[in-house]
Short mmCIF file of C-alpha atoms in Angstrom, two decimals:
data_model
loop_
_atom_site.label_atom_id
_atom_site.label_comp_id
_atom_site.label_asym_id
_atom_site.label_seq_id
_atom_site.Cartn_x
_atom_site.Cartn_y
_atom_site.Cartn_z
CA GLU A 1 -11.66 -39.64 -22.92
CA PRO A 2 -15.24 -41.09 -23.27
CA GLU A 3 -16.28 -43.31 -20.66
CA VAL A 4 -19.39 -45.53 -19.49
CA THR A 5 -21.04 -44.39 -16.36
CA GLN A 6 -22.73 -46.65 -14.17
CA THR A 7 -25.06 -45.87 -11.02
CA PRO A 8 -25.54 -46.53 -8.16
CA SER A 9 -21.65 -47.26 -7.41
CA HIS A 10 -23.11 -49.32 -4.49
CA GLN A 11 -26.60 -50.77 -3.60
CA VAL A 12 -27.58 -52.82 -0.41
CA THR A 13 -30.88 -54.51 -0.80
CA GLN A 14 -32.92 -57.13 0.81
CA MET A 15 -33.44 -60.61 -0.61
CA GLY A 16 -36.66 -60.83 -2.95
CA GLN A 17 -36.15 -57.10 -3.70
CA GLU A 18 -36.08 -55.70 -7.17
CA VAL A 19 -33.03 -53.70 -8.18
CA ILE A 20 -32.31 -51.78 -11.24
CA LEU A 21 -28.70 -50.90 -12.17
CA ARG A 22 -28.17 -48.10 -14.68
CA CYS A 23 -25.56 -47.43 -17.09
CA VAL A 24 -24.97 -44.64 -19.74
CA PRO A 25 -22.89 -45.93 -22.41
CA ILE A 26 -20.29 -44.17 -24.62
CA SER A 27 -22.69 -41.95 -27.00
CA ASN A 28 -21.51 -43.15 -30.49
CA HIS A 29 -21.71 -47.17 -29.21
CA LEU A 30 -23.98 -49.38 -30.62
CA TYR A 31 -23.32 -52.55 -28.61
CA PHE A 32 -24.08 -52.82 -24.76
CA TYR A 33 -23.05 -55.54 -22.44
CA TRP A 34 -23.40 -56.37 -18.88
CA TYR A 35 -21.30 -58.52 -16.83
CA ARG A 36 -20.92 -59.37 -13.46
CA GLN A 37 -18.03 -60.40 -11.08
CA ILE A 38 -18.46 -62.12 -7.72
CA LEU A 39 -16.00 -61.15 -4.94
CA GLY A 40 -12.44 -62.90 -5.98
CA GLN A 41 -14.08 -64.88 -9.19
CA LYS A 42 -13.80 -64.11 -12.82
CA VAL A 43 -15.75 -61.55 -14.76
CA GLU A 44 -19.08 -63.37 -16.10
CA PHE A 45 -20.70 -62.35 -19.43
CA LEU A 46 -24.47 -61.81 -19.03
CA VAL A 47 -26.06 -60.25 -21.82
CA SER A 48 -25.28 -58.12 -25.13
CA PHE A 49 -27.77 -55.82 -26.60
CA TYR A 50 -28.01 -54.40 -30.10
CA ASN A 51 -30.60 -52.58 -31.90
CA ASN A 52 -33.12 -52.60 -28.95
CA GLU A 53 -32.90 -56.34 -28.40
CA ILE A 54 -30.64 -59.02 -26.87
CA SER A 55 -28.36 -60.42 -29.25
CA GLU A 56 -26.70 -62.95 -26.99
CA LYS A 57 -27.14 -63.74 -23.52
CA SER A 58 -25.54 -66.68 -21.07
CA GLU A 59 -26.90 -69.07 -18.92
CA ILE A 60 -26.88 -67.08 -15.86
CA PHE A 61 -29.05 -64.31 -17.73
CA ASP A 62 -32.31 -66.13 -16.71
CA ASP A 63 -35.88 -64.98 -16.25
CA GLN A 64 -35.04 -62.93 -13.14
CA PHE A 65 -32.85 -60.42 -15.42
CA SER A 66 -33.92 -58.23 -17.98
CA VAL A 67 -32.28 -55.26 -19.78
CA GLU A 68 -33.90 -52.51 -21.57
CA ARG A 69 -32.51 -49.16 -23.23
CA PRO A 70 -35.48 -46.85 -22.04
CA ASP A 71 -34.25 -43.87 -23.68
CA GLY A 72 -31.53 -42.79 -26.33
CA SER A 73 -28.81 -42.61 -23.35
CA ASN A 74 -29.56 -45.40 -20.63
CA PHE A 75 -29.23 -48.85 -20.60
CA THR A 76 -30.43 -50.53 -17.52
CA LEU A 77 -30.16 -54.07 -15.94
CA LYS A 78 -33.08 -55.24 -13.68
CA ILE A 79 -32.96 -58.06 -11.26
CA ARG A 80 -36.59 -59.03 -10.44
CA SER A 81 -36.29 -60.77 -7.06
CA THR A 82 -32.60 -60.92 -5.72
CA LYS A 83 -31.22 -63.57 -4.19
CA LEU A 84 -28.12 -63.73 -1.87
CA GLU A 85 -25.97 -65.20 -4.48
CA ASP A 86 -26.79 -62.02 -6.84
CA SER A 87 -24.31 -60.12 -4.50
CA ALA A 88 -21.63 -59.13 -7.08
CA MET A 89 -20.03 -56.21 -8.96
CA TYR A 90 -21.98 -55.57 -12.09
CA PHE A 91 -20.18 -53.86 -14.74
CA CYS A 92 -21.75 -52.24 -17.88
CA ALA A 93 -19.90 -51.89 -20.97
CA SER A 94 -20.35 -50.65 -24.63
CA SER A 95 -18.49 -50.98 -28.19
CA GLU A 96 -18.83 -49.50 -31.46
CA ALA A 97 -18.73 -52.84 -33.29
CA GLN A 98 -19.19 -56.58 -32.57
CA GLY A 99 -16.52 -57.82 -34.39
CA PRO A 100 -17.88 -59.55 -38.12
CA THR A 101 -17.96 -55.91 -39.69
CA GLY A 102 -14.60 -54.01 -40.47
CA SER A 103 -11.39 -55.23 -39.06
CA GLY A 104 -10.40 -56.44 -35.62
CA ALA A 105 -12.53 -57.74 -32.99
CA ASN A 106 -14.97 -55.59 -31.06
CA VAL A 107 -13.15 -53.67 -27.93
CA LEU A 108 -15.28 -53.10 -24.91
CA THR A 109 -15.31 -49.98 -22.53
CA PHE A 110 -16.01 -50.89 -19.10
CA GLY A 111 -17.70 -48.64 -16.42
CA ALA A 112 -16.53 -48.72 -12.96
CA GLY A 113 -18.95 -51.06 -11.72
CA SER A 114 -22.04 -51.19 -9.27
CA ARG A 115 -21.71 -53.23 -6.36
CA LEU A 116 -24.74 -54.95 -5.11
CA THR A 117 -25.22 -56.56 -1.78
CA VAL A 118 -27.97 -58.66 -1.20
CA LEU A 119 -28.70 -59.38 2.65
CA LEU B 1 -15.09 -70.49 -29.05
CA ALA B 2 -11.37 -70.77 -28.58
CA LYS B 3 -10.26 -71.99 -25.07
CA THR B 4 -7.46 -69.78 -23.34
CA THR B 5 -4.97 -70.85 -20.90
CA GLN B 6 -2.90 -68.48 -18.90
CA PRO B 7 -0.92 -68.81 -15.97
CA ILE B 8 -2.80 -68.05 -12.70
CA SER B 9 -0.43 -65.62 -11.23
CA MET B 10 3.28 -63.83 -11.85
CA ASP B 11 5.47 -61.92 -9.71
CA SER B 12 7.99 -59.42 -10.84
CA TYR B 13 9.92 -56.50 -9.51
CA GLU B 14 9.71 -52.78 -10.50
CA GLY B 15 11.64 -51.87 -13.54
CA GLN B 16 11.65 -55.20 -15.31
CA GLU B 17 9.87 -56.82 -18.53
CA VAL B 18 7.22 -58.94 -17.86
CA ASN B 19 5.94 -61.36 -20.54
CA ILE B 20 2.43 -63.04 -20.03
CA THR B 21 1.77 -65.88 -22.31
CA CYS B 22 -1.79 -66.98 -23.41
CA SER B 23 -2.44 -70.19 -25.37
CA HIS B 24 -5.30 -70.50 -27.50
CA ASN B 25 -4.88 -73.91 -29.60
CA ASN B 26 -8.01 -73.58 -31.22
CA ILE B 27 -8.14 -70.25 -32.46
CA ALA B 28 -10.10 -69.70 -35.48
CA THR B 29 -8.90 -68.07 -38.72
CA ASN B 30 -10.66 -64.62 -38.27
CA ASP B 31 -10.15 -64.70 -34.49
CA TYR B 32 -8.34 -61.66 -32.94
CA ILE B 33 -6.31 -61.79 -29.72
CA THR B 34 -7.33 -58.92 -27.07
CA TRP B 35 -6.05 -58.17 -23.75
CA TYR B 36 -7.58 -56.52 -20.77
CA GLN B 37 -6.01 -55.14 -17.56
CA GLN B 38 -8.37 -55.13 -14.35
CA PHE B 39 -7.47 -53.43 -11.10
CA PRO B 40 -9.33 -54.40 -7.84
CA SER B 41 -12.82 -53.17 -7.72
CA GLN B 42 -12.61 -51.58 -11.25
CA GLY B 43 -13.89 -52.70 -14.68
CA PRO B 44 -11.64 -54.42 -17.25
CA ARG B 45 -9.34 -51.83 -19.24
CA PHE B 46 -8.35 -52.58 -23.17
CA ILE B 47 -4.59 -52.95 -23.30
CA ILE B 48 -4.02 -54.22 -27.01
CA GLN B 49 -5.28 -56.19 -29.71
CA GLY B 50 -3.69 -58.16 -32.44
CA TYR B 51 -3.98 -60.74 -35.07
CA LYS B 52 -0.42 -61.81 -36.04
CA THR B 53 3.22 -60.94 -35.97
CA LYS B 54 3.70 -58.00 -33.42
CA VAL B 55 1.50 -55.01 -32.25
CA THR B 56 2.98 -51.99 -30.07
CA ASN B 57 1.12 -49.32 -28.34
CA GLU B 58 2.18 -46.69 -25.68
CA VAL B 59 1.33 -49.34 -22.92
CA ALA B 60 2.48 -52.89 -24.30
CA SER B 61 3.64 -55.09 -27.06
CA LEU B 62 1.81 -58.15 -28.32
CA PHE B 63 3.60 -61.05 -29.74
CA ILE B 64 1.64 -63.57 -31.97
CA PRO B 65 3.58 -66.45 -33.66
CA ALA B 66 2.82 -67.60 -37.15
CA ASP B 67 0.85 -70.59 -35.92
CA ARG B 68 -1.23 -68.13 -33.60
CA LYS B 69 -1.71 -71.01 -31.03
CA SER B 70 -0.35 -68.63 -28.38
CA SER B 71 0.29 -65.03 -27.80
CA THR B 72 2.50 -63.00 -25.39
CA LEU B 73 1.70 -59.64 -23.64
CA SER B 74 4.91 -57.94 -22.73
CA LEU B 75 4.88 -55.02 -20.19
CA PRO B 76 8.27 -53.06 -20.58
CA ARG B 77 9.75 -51.91 -17.20
CA VAL B 78 6.52 -52.67 -14.86
CA SER B 79 5.98 -50.44 -11.80
CA LEU B 80 3.77 -50.98 -8.76
CA SER B 81 0.86 -49.73 -10.49
CA ASP B 82 0.99 -52.74 -13.03
CA THR B 83 -0.27 -54.87 -10.29
CA ALA B 84 -3.42 -56.16 -11.68
CA VAL B 85 -5.30 -59.04 -13.24
CA TYR B 86 -4.50 -59.37 -17.21
CA TYR B 87 -7.21 -61.27 -19.12
CA CYS B 88 -6.29 -62.77 -22.78
CA LEU B 89 -9.56 -63.17 -24.76
CA VAL B 90 -9.79 -64.85 -28.32
CA GLY B 91 -12.44 -64.29 -30.94
CA ARG B 92 -14.07 -61.63 -33.07
CA ARG B 93 -16.33 -60.62 -30.66
CA ALA B 94 -14.35 -61.61 -27.79
CA LEU B 95 -16.77 -61.57 -24.82
CA THR B 96 -15.55 -64.33 -22.51
CA PHE B 97 -13.11 -63.64 -19.93
CA GLY B 98 -11.05 -66.49 -18.36
CA SER B 99 -9.58 -66.51 -15.08
CA GLY B 100 -6.79 -64.38 -16.01
CA THR B 101 -3.03 -64.16 -14.78
CA ARG B 102 -2.76 -62.13 -11.42
CA LEU B 103 0.50 -59.93 -11.77
CA GLN B 104 2.22 -58.79 -8.47
CA VAL B 105 5.06 -56.29 -8.82
CA GLN B 106 7.01 -55.69 -5.82
CA PRO B 107 9.25 -52.77 -5.02
#
């Protein structure tokens, strides 16, 4: 079964440092997403990405965050200057379609997550 | 965006059928209903999706009444490994997760 791969599985960083989280989406998927989940809280949408640009972002996704698809396989989330409150599990997801085309709604396949700990 | 309401938690025993209901009173005509399952420290996993009436797959059934203002995820004969959080999402894009229902299955 195809899967979304995320690296690293766990990263510890100092406050103020830059962090890059990497994801390899499923190869024939066209839409990519980042979510985060603070320990004990719900899964929060950060951003969706299609055709090399951001298609939607939440209010959480402020100027300290950026996403990039540097090549044909990787999808990255960069946090420029980490804060203590950025400590969370970050999930990457991908989907074939984003709903309006064809039948059904988009179905996301999530990776196992990258746990970020900011000290 | 259609807002969803689910019970915060549910308890069950192994071998029982579990039904989790989600309310979505302002569901739009083109919205689908999608359910995900999440185990601790793992990403959510798609379970089932439907638009109306009943959908069944190897994992669960989804019952949607005619007015589509609610939906019920049915898990037949649960086991300990079904202990997880279950999320109901509504919409064609279905990107927003609510608080979910924490299902605890006891032996």
